[in-house]
Structures are given as structure tokens and as C-alpha cells.
Coordinates of C-alpha atoms in Angstrom, one line a residue:
M1 CA 60.8 193.0 84.2
T2 CA 62.9 192.4 81.3
D3 CA 64.2 195.0 79.8
A4 CA 62.3 194.7 77.0
D5 CA 59.4 195.4 78.8
A6 CA 60.7 198.7 80.1
E7 CA 61.3 200.0 76.8
P8 CA 59.2 202.7 76.3
T9 CA 55.7 201.7 73.2
V10 CA 57.4 204.4 71.1
L11 CA 60.8 205.0 70.6
A12 CA 61.3 208.8 69.5
R13 CA 64.9 209.9 68.1
A14 CA 66.3 212.7 66.5
S15 CA 69.3 212.1 64.2
G16 CA 71.3 214.4 61.8
G17 CA 67.4 216.1 60.7
L18 CA 65.2 213.2 61.1
G19 CA 62.9 212.5 63.8
Q20 CA 62.2 208.8 63.5
L21 CA 59.3 207.4 65.6
T22 CA 59.1 204.0 65.9
L23 CA 55.7 201.9 67.2
N24 CA 57.0 199.1 70.0
R25 CA 54.7 196.3 70.8
P26 CA 56.5 194.2 68.6
R27 CA 54.5 191.2 70.8
A28 CA 51.0 192.7 69.8
I29 CA 52.4 193.7 66.4
N30 CA 52.5 197.1 67.4
A31 CA 49.0 197.2 68.2
L32 CA 47.9 201.2 69.4
D33 CA 46.8 201.8 73.0
L34 CA 46.1 205.5 74.6
G35 CA 49.7 206.0 75.8
M36 CA 51.3 205.0 72.4
I37 CA 49.3 207.6 70.5
R38 CA 50.7 210.0 73.6
L39 CA 53.8 209.4 73.0
A40 CA 53.1 209.8 69.0
H41 CA 51.9 213.3 70.3
E42 CA 54.8 214.3 72.3
A43 CA 57.2 213.8 69.9
L44 CA 55.3 215.4 67.2
D45 CA 54.7 218.2 69.3
A46 CA 58.5 218.7 70.3
W47 CA 60.1 218.6 66.7
E48 CA 57.4 220.7 64.7
H49 CA 59.4 223.5 65.8
D50 CA 62.6 221.9 65.9
T51 CA 65.0 223.8 63.6
E52 CA 67.1 220.2 64.1
V53 CA 64.6 218.2 62.6
D54 CA 63.7 218.2 58.8
I55 CA 61.7 214.8 58.3
V56 CA 60.0 212.2 60.0
L57 CA 60.2 209.1 59.6
L58 CA 57.2 206.1 61.0
D59 CA 58.2 202.6 61.2
G60 CA 57.5 199.6 63.6
A61 CA 59.8 197.6 65.7
G62 CA 59.9 193.5 64.9
E63 CA 59.4 191.4 61.7
R64 CA 56.2 191.5 61.6
G65 CA 54.9 194.7 60.6
L66 CA 54.1 198.2 61.0
C67 CA 51.1 198.4 63.3
A68 CA 47.9 195.8 63.5
G69 CA 45.6 198.7 64.4
G70 CA 44.2 199.3 67.6
D71 CA 43.8 197.5 70.9
V72 CA 40.5 195.9 70.9
R73 CA 40.6 193.9 73.5
G74 CA 41.3 197.2 75.5
L75 CA 37.7 198.5 73.7
A76 CA 35.8 195.5 74.6
E77 CA 36.5 196.0 78.1
R78 CA 35.8 199.5 77.7
V79 CA 32.7 199.0 76.4
N80 CA 31.4 195.8 78.5
G81 CA 32.4 198.1 81.2
G82 CA 30.2 200.8 80.3
R83 CA 33.5 203.3 80.3
A84 CA 31.7 205.5 77.2
E85 CA 33.9 208.5 78.4
E86 CA 37.0 206.4 78.2
T87 CA 36.2 204.7 74.8
A88 CA 35.5 208.1 73.3
Q89 CA 38.9 210.0 74.5
F90 CA 40.8 207.4 73.3
F91 CA 39.0 207.8 69.6
R92 CA 39.3 211.7 70.3
E93 CA 43.1 211.7 70.8
E94 CA 43.7 208.8 67.9
Y95 CA 42.0 210.7 65.4
A96 CA 43.8 213.4 66.6
L97 CA 47.0 211.6 65.9
N98 CA 45.6 211.3 62.4
A99 CA 44.3 214.4 61.4
R100 CA 47.7 215.9 62.8
I101 CA 50.0 213.3 60.5
A102 CA 48.3 215.0 57.8
E103 CA 49.1 218.0 58.5
Y104 CA 52.4 217.5 59.6
P105 CA 54.0 220.7 58.3
K106 CA 56.9 218.7 58.1
P107 CA 57.3 215.6 55.5
F108 CA 55.9 212.7 56.9
V109 CA 57.3 209.3 55.6
A110 CA 55.6 206.1 56.8
F111 CA 57.2 202.4 56.2
A112 CA 54.0 200.5 56.1
D113 CA 56.5 197.3 56.0
G114 CA 54.5 194.2 56.9
I115 CA 50.8 193.9 58.4
T116 CA 49.0 197.6 58.7
M117 CA 45.5 197.4 59.4
G118 CA 43.0 199.3 61.0
G119 CA 44.7 201.9 63.3
G120 CA 47.6 200.9 61.3
I121 CA 46.1 202.9 58.4
G122 CA 45.5 205.7 60.7
V123 CA 49.0 206.3 61.1
A124 CA 50.5 205.5 57.9
G125 CA 47.9 206.2 55.0
H126 CA 47.2 209.9 56.0
A127 CA 51.5 210.2 55.5
A128 CA 53.1 213.0 52.9
I129 CA 55.2 210.0 51.9
R130 CA 53.3 206.5 52.4
I131 CA 56.0 203.2 51.3
V132 CA 55.2 199.9 51.5
T133 CA 57.3 196.6 50.3
E134 CA 56.5 192.7 49.0
R135 CA 55.8 192.0 52.9
S136 CA 53.3 194.6 53.0
Q137 CA 49.5 194.0 54.2
L138 CA 46.9 196.9 54.6
A139 CA 43.8 196.5 55.5
M140 CA 40.6 197.8 56.8
P141 CA 39.1 195.0 58.4
E142 CA 36.9 196.5 60.7
T143 CA 33.9 195.0 59.3
R144 CA 35.2 191.4 60.8
I145 CA 34.6 192.4 64.1
G146 CA 31.0 193.9 64.0
F147 CA 32.2 197.6 63.3
T148 CA 33.1 200.3 60.9
P149 CA 36.1 201.6 59.0
D150 CA 37.5 204.9 61.2
V151 CA 40.9 206.5 61.9
G152 CA 40.6 208.4 58.4
G153 CA 40.0 204.9 56.7
T154 CA 36.5 205.9 55.1
W155 CA 38.4 209.1 53.6
L156 CA 40.9 206.9 52.0
L157 CA 38.4 204.2 50.5
A158 CA 35.6 206.9 49.0
R159 CA 38.7 207.9 46.5
A160 CA 39.9 204.4 45.7
P161 CA 38.9 203.5 42.1
G162 CA 35.8 202.9 40.9
R163 CA 33.7 200.9 43.6
L164 CA 37.0 199.6 45.5
G165 CA 36.0 201.7 48.3
E166 CA 32.5 199.8 49.0
Y167 CA 34.3 196.7 48.5
L168 CA 37.6 196.8 50.5
G169 CA 35.5 198.6 53.7
L170 CA 33.0 195.7 53.4
T171 CA 34.9 192.9 52.8
G172 CA 38.3 193.8 54.5
A173 CA 40.1 192.6 51.8
V174 CA 44.1 193.0 52.6
M175 CA 45.8 194.2 49.9
D176 CA 49.3 193.6 48.7
A177 CA 52.2 196.4 48.0
S178 CA 50.5 196.3 44.0
D179 CA 46.7 196.7 45.5
A180 CA 47.8 199.5 47.8
V181 CA 49.6 201.4 45.6
Y182 CA 46.7 201.1 43.0
A183 CA 43.8 201.8 45.6
G184 CA 45.8 205.1 47.1
F185 CA 46.7 204.1 50.2
A186 CA 50.3 204.0 49.3
D187 CA 52.6 206.1 47.1
H188 CA 56.0 203.3 46.7
F189 CA 57.3 200.5 46.4
V190 CA 60.4 200.1 48.1
P191 CA 62.0 196.1 48.8
S192 CA 62.2 195.9 52.3
E193 CA 65.9 195.1 51.8
N194 CA 66.2 198.6 50.9
L195 CA 64.4 200.4 53.8
D196 CA 67.4 200.3 55.9
G197 CA 69.5 202.1 52.9
L198 CA 66.8 204.4 52.5
R199 CA 66.2 205.5 56.3
D200 CA 70.2 206.3 55.9
A201 CA 69.7 208.2 53.1
L202 CA 66.9 210.5 54.8
E203 CA 69.2 211.2 58.0
T204 CA 72.5 211.5 56.1
R205 CA 71.5 213.3 52.8
A206 CA 74.7 215.7 51.7
D207 CA 72.4 218.1 49.7
P208 CA 69.1 219.4 49.9
S209 CA 67.2 216.6 47.6
S210 CA 63.4 216.4 49.1
P211 CA 62.2 213.3 50.8
T212 CA 60.6 212.8 47.9
E213 CA 63.1 212.8 45.5
L214 CA 65.0 210.3 47.4
V215 CA 62.7 207.9 47.5
L216 CA 62.3 207.8 44.1
L217 CA 66.3 206.3 44.5
F218 CA 65.3 203.4 46.1
D219 CA 61.6 203.3 44.5
E220 CA 60.6 200.1 41.7
T221 CA 57.6 199.5 40.1
P222 CA 55.6 196.8 41.4
P223 CA 53.8 194.1 40.1
P224 CA 50.6 194.2 38.5
P225 CA 47.7 194.9 40.7
K226 CA 45.3 192.1 41.6
L227 CA 42.3 194.5 42.0
A228 CA 42.5 196.2 38.9
K229 CA 41.6 192.7 36.7
A230 CA 39.4 192.4 39.7
R231 CA 37.6 195.3 38.8
V232 CA 34.8 194.0 36.2
W233 CA 33.3 192.4 38.9
I234 CA 33.8 195.0 41.8
D235 CA 32.1 197.6 40.3
D236 CA 29.1 196.2 38.6
A237 CA 28.5 194.3 42.0
F238 CA 29.3 197.1 44.5
A239 CA 27.7 199.9 42.8
A240 CA 24.6 198.3 43.9
D241 CA 22.4 200.6 46.1
T242 CA 22.3 198.2 49.3
V243 CA 24.2 195.3 50.8
A244 CA 21.3 192.9 50.1
E245 CA 21.2 194.1 46.7
I246 CA 25.2 193.7 46.3
V247 CA 24.9 190.0 47.6
E248 CA 22.8 189.6 44.6
R249 CA 24.4 191.0 41.8
L250 CA 27.6 189.0 43.3
R251 CA 25.5 185.9 43.3
A252 CA 24.8 186.6 39.3
R253 CA 28.4 187.3 38.3
P254 CA 30.3 184.2 37.1
E255 CA 33.4 184.9 38.9
P256 CA 34.4 182.5 41.5
E257 CA 35.3 185.6 43.1
A258 CA 32.3 187.7 43.3
S259 CA 30.6 184.5 44.6
A260 CA 33.6 183.7 47.3
T261 CA 32.7 187.4 48.4
A262 CA 29.4 186.9 48.5
D263 CA 29.4 184.0 50.6
L264 CA 32.0 186.2 53.2
L265 CA 29.2 188.6 53.5
G266 CA 26.7 186.5 55.0
E267 CA 29.2 185.7 57.8
L268 CA 29.5 189.2 58.6
S269 CA 27.2 191.7 60.9
P270 CA 24.4 192.5 58.8
T271 CA 24.6 196.0 60.8
G272 CA 28.5 197.0 60.1
L273 CA 28.0 196.1 56.3
A274 CA 24.9 198.4 55.9
V275 CA 26.4 201.3 58.3
T276 CA 30.0 200.8 56.6
L277 CA 28.4 201.3 53.0
A278 CA 26.7 204.5 54.1
S279 CA 30.0 205.7 55.7
V280 CA 32.3 205.4 52.4
R281 CA 29.4 206.8 50.0
R282 CA 28.8 209.5 52.4
S283 CA 32.8 210.6 52.8
R284 CA 32.7 210.7 49.0
E285 CA 30.9 214.1 49.7
L286 CA 32.9 215.5 52.5
P287 CA 35.4 218.4 52.8
G288 CA 38.1 217.3 53.8
L289 CA 40.2 214.0 56.1
R290 CA 38.9 215.8 59.6
D291 CA 35.6 215.7 58.3
A292 CA 35.4 212.0 57.9
L293 CA 37.0 211.7 60.7
A294 CA 34.2 213.4 62.3
Q295 CA 31.7 211.0 60.7
E296 CA 33.4 208.1 61.7
Y297 CA 33.9 209.5 65.5
G298 CA 29.9 209.6 65.8
L299 CA 29.7 206.5 63.8
V300 CA 32.0 204.4 66.5
M301 CA 30.3 205.7 69.6
W302 CA 27.4 204.6 68.0
F303 CA 28.6 201.3 68.0
A304 CA 30.5 201.6 71.1
M305 CA 27.4 202.4 73.1
T306 CA 24.1 201.1 71.1
Q307 CA 25.2 198.0 69.3
P308 CA 26.1 194.3 71.0
D309 CA 27.5 193.5 67.3
L310 CA 31.4 195.1 68.4
P311 CA 32.1 193.7 71.4
E312 CA 30.5 189.9 70.1
G313 CA 32.8 190.8 67.1
I314 CA 35.9 191.3 69.6
R315 CA 34.6 188.2 71.7
A316 CA 34.5 185.7 68.6
Q317 CA 37.6 186.7 66.5
V318 CA 39.8 188.5 69.2
I319 CA 39.3 187.0 72.6
D320 CA 37.8 183.6 72.2
K321 CA 39.2 182.9 69.2
D322 CA 35.9 180.8 68.0
R323 CA 35.2 182.4 65.0
S324 CA 31.6 181.9 65.4
P325 CA 29.9 185.8 66.0
R326 CA 26.4 185.7 67.3
W327 CA 25.2 189.4 65.4
T328 CA 22.3 191.0 66.1
P329 CA 20.0 191.2 63.9
A330 CA 21.6 187.8 62.7
T331 CA 20.9 188.7 58.8
L332 CA 20.3 191.7 56.1
A333 CA 16.7 190.4 56.1
E334 CA 16.2 191.0 59.6
L335 CA 18.5 194.5 59.6
D336 CA 16.3 197.9 60.3
P337 CA 16.4 199.8 57.1
D338 CA 16.6 202.7 58.7
A339 CA 19.9 201.6 60.7
A340 CA 22.7 203.3 58.8
A341 CA 20.6 206.4 59.0
S342 CA 20.2 206.0 62.4
A343 CA 24.1 205.4 62.8
L344 CA 24.7 208.5 60.5
A345 CA 22.7 210.7 62.7
F346 CA 24.1 209.7 66.0
R347 CA 26.0 212.7 68.1
P348 CA 28.6 211.9 70.7
E349 CA 27.7 214.1 74.2
T350 CA 31.3 215.2 73.7
P351 CA 32.1 216.8 69.9
L352 CA 35.3 214.9 68.8
W353 CA 36.8 218.8 67.3
D354 CA 36.0 221.6 69.5

């Protein structure tokens, strides 16, 4: 075992009033496993009542990103092994961390530098102050593996402008820094070369400036967001009632991007698309993040316990990497029209919140 292997997968250290939480699996782009989630919980427990810690900062080790998501290989192993309670335990502890970050009593700052997707959105997207850089790539790509956005992602998607929530949720499209700020997944754009300076300022601030005031010293105006211009066709097509109608509207649009999006949706899991559309729209009516997480928990357990598309999608995209998933059903035309309703009605044996 090398020294790097022996390091904790989450580094927690406090200095100068700043508690620094670093996800530390750089070879896996800091993909979250249960051990990392528990280490993060422990640090937040310790710092919550520590008078020496005023601000918490989350970042990721390595050059590639904050967090590529959850450990989907481990998820596939649990699903294929029929270990439903282990699957439920993972999601319960992960979602508790997502809610904890949103509700943390001290300012929580997240550096969503580089790849920040899926579970990475769960730990960065609910922070009080969310920083993106020119290297940022944010997404909720769960439909690519026959799954549905979770970790509170539907809460964020549901509050994006226009129909961007449906578009980003169904396609898993990647947002750059400008798009992430525009869509409500981030707050400030700071060039990556200035992150160390911002980190130092948060740690060594000589006056009682708030974290937001300090961030604004480094904040710059990002380029115009591409999503703003694309809303002409996105808002039109993704307002349709069903996924099939969304595809029809995309086909009828003159923009090449709309046709390409229709092609993409034709490659994804019909079940995952239908459930995601319903989930995002229902999240618009929910009162808070915890309610969205509870809804997502029911959906992910429905997928894990009843649907073949989840392990098949992970196999095709992550394990075998043949990029040729065999969805069941294979087309939207074959999909049970009540599939999304069945998913939303599913209740796991152990509830998310006691």
C-alpha cells in the first residue's frame, strides 16, 4: 500500500476559523462511497459546535474535479446482489448529508471546480455559497445509466428558468460555469487561478467580512450563458406533457440542436426519461429540499428493486463501456403509460426521514 492509498478518502482540517473538507479519491474523480459520506458527516458533526470554526469549505483533490458522482459500480454490485437494505442505507446516509449541507448553521462554501456531477451536485449544489470556474462541468447525468436525478437534484432542476429543468434532467446535458449560474446551480464565477487566494482569504480574513463579501472580491462576470439563447427551443419542446410529445416537438423545430436532442433522447432509457420528467415537475410543487429528497429516495429504490435498466445502464456505460445498453422496454411506444405513477407511488420499507 502506498502512502496515497493510506490517506483518508476525506480530509478534514481546521485552521484560522476555516474548516476544510477535501474529497480525496482523485483517481476516481472523488466519486462518493459510503465511507466518504460518513467521514464528511463526522467532520460536520465536530465543527458544528466548535467555536474555532466559522466557515466550512468543500473542495476536491486532484485536477479533474470536485466529484464525478456516486460510486455507481458499488451500486450495481448491491443491486445485482439483491442487497436492497445496503442500497437503501447508502442513499439514506447520502441524502442526510445533502440536507445537512443545505441546513448547516455555519456558512458552507463549495468549490465546484472541474467535473461536478450527480452526487457531486448533491454536496455542492445545496451549499450556501457555490463557486464555479472556467473548468467547471456540472450535470445530472443519471438518465444516461437508466436512472433518475437524485441527491436533491430535482429540487434544483425544478427551480431552473423556464423548462431548463426538464431539459437538463432528461438529457444530462453538461453546464459550464455560465450555464450553471444561469440555471441556479451556482452563485459565483471565480477563475481557477484565484481559488487559492480565495481559500486563503476565507481562512485569514482580518476583519469580520462575511464569506459572501470575501467571495465578491474574487468574483468575475462569466461569459453569456448558452442556455439562455437555447431556451427558445428548449422551453417550447420541453413544455410538452410526455416524453414522446417532447421528442415530436424537438423534431418539428428548425434548430439543429433540437434534432440532436431528439436523437439523444431516443438512445436513453424510456423508463428513466418518463420517471425523470414526472419527478422534476412534481418537485416544483414540493415545499422544501427534504421533501424532494424523500421523493427521490422512493424513486431510486423503485429503480434499484424493480427495474432492470439501472444495472444494465451501469454495465453499458461504466463497467463494460460498450455504450450499447439494452433497455426494458426498449422504446417509448412500449412503455407502460402508468410507469411514472407507479414509481412515484412506491414506498421503501425503511423511510428516509424518521
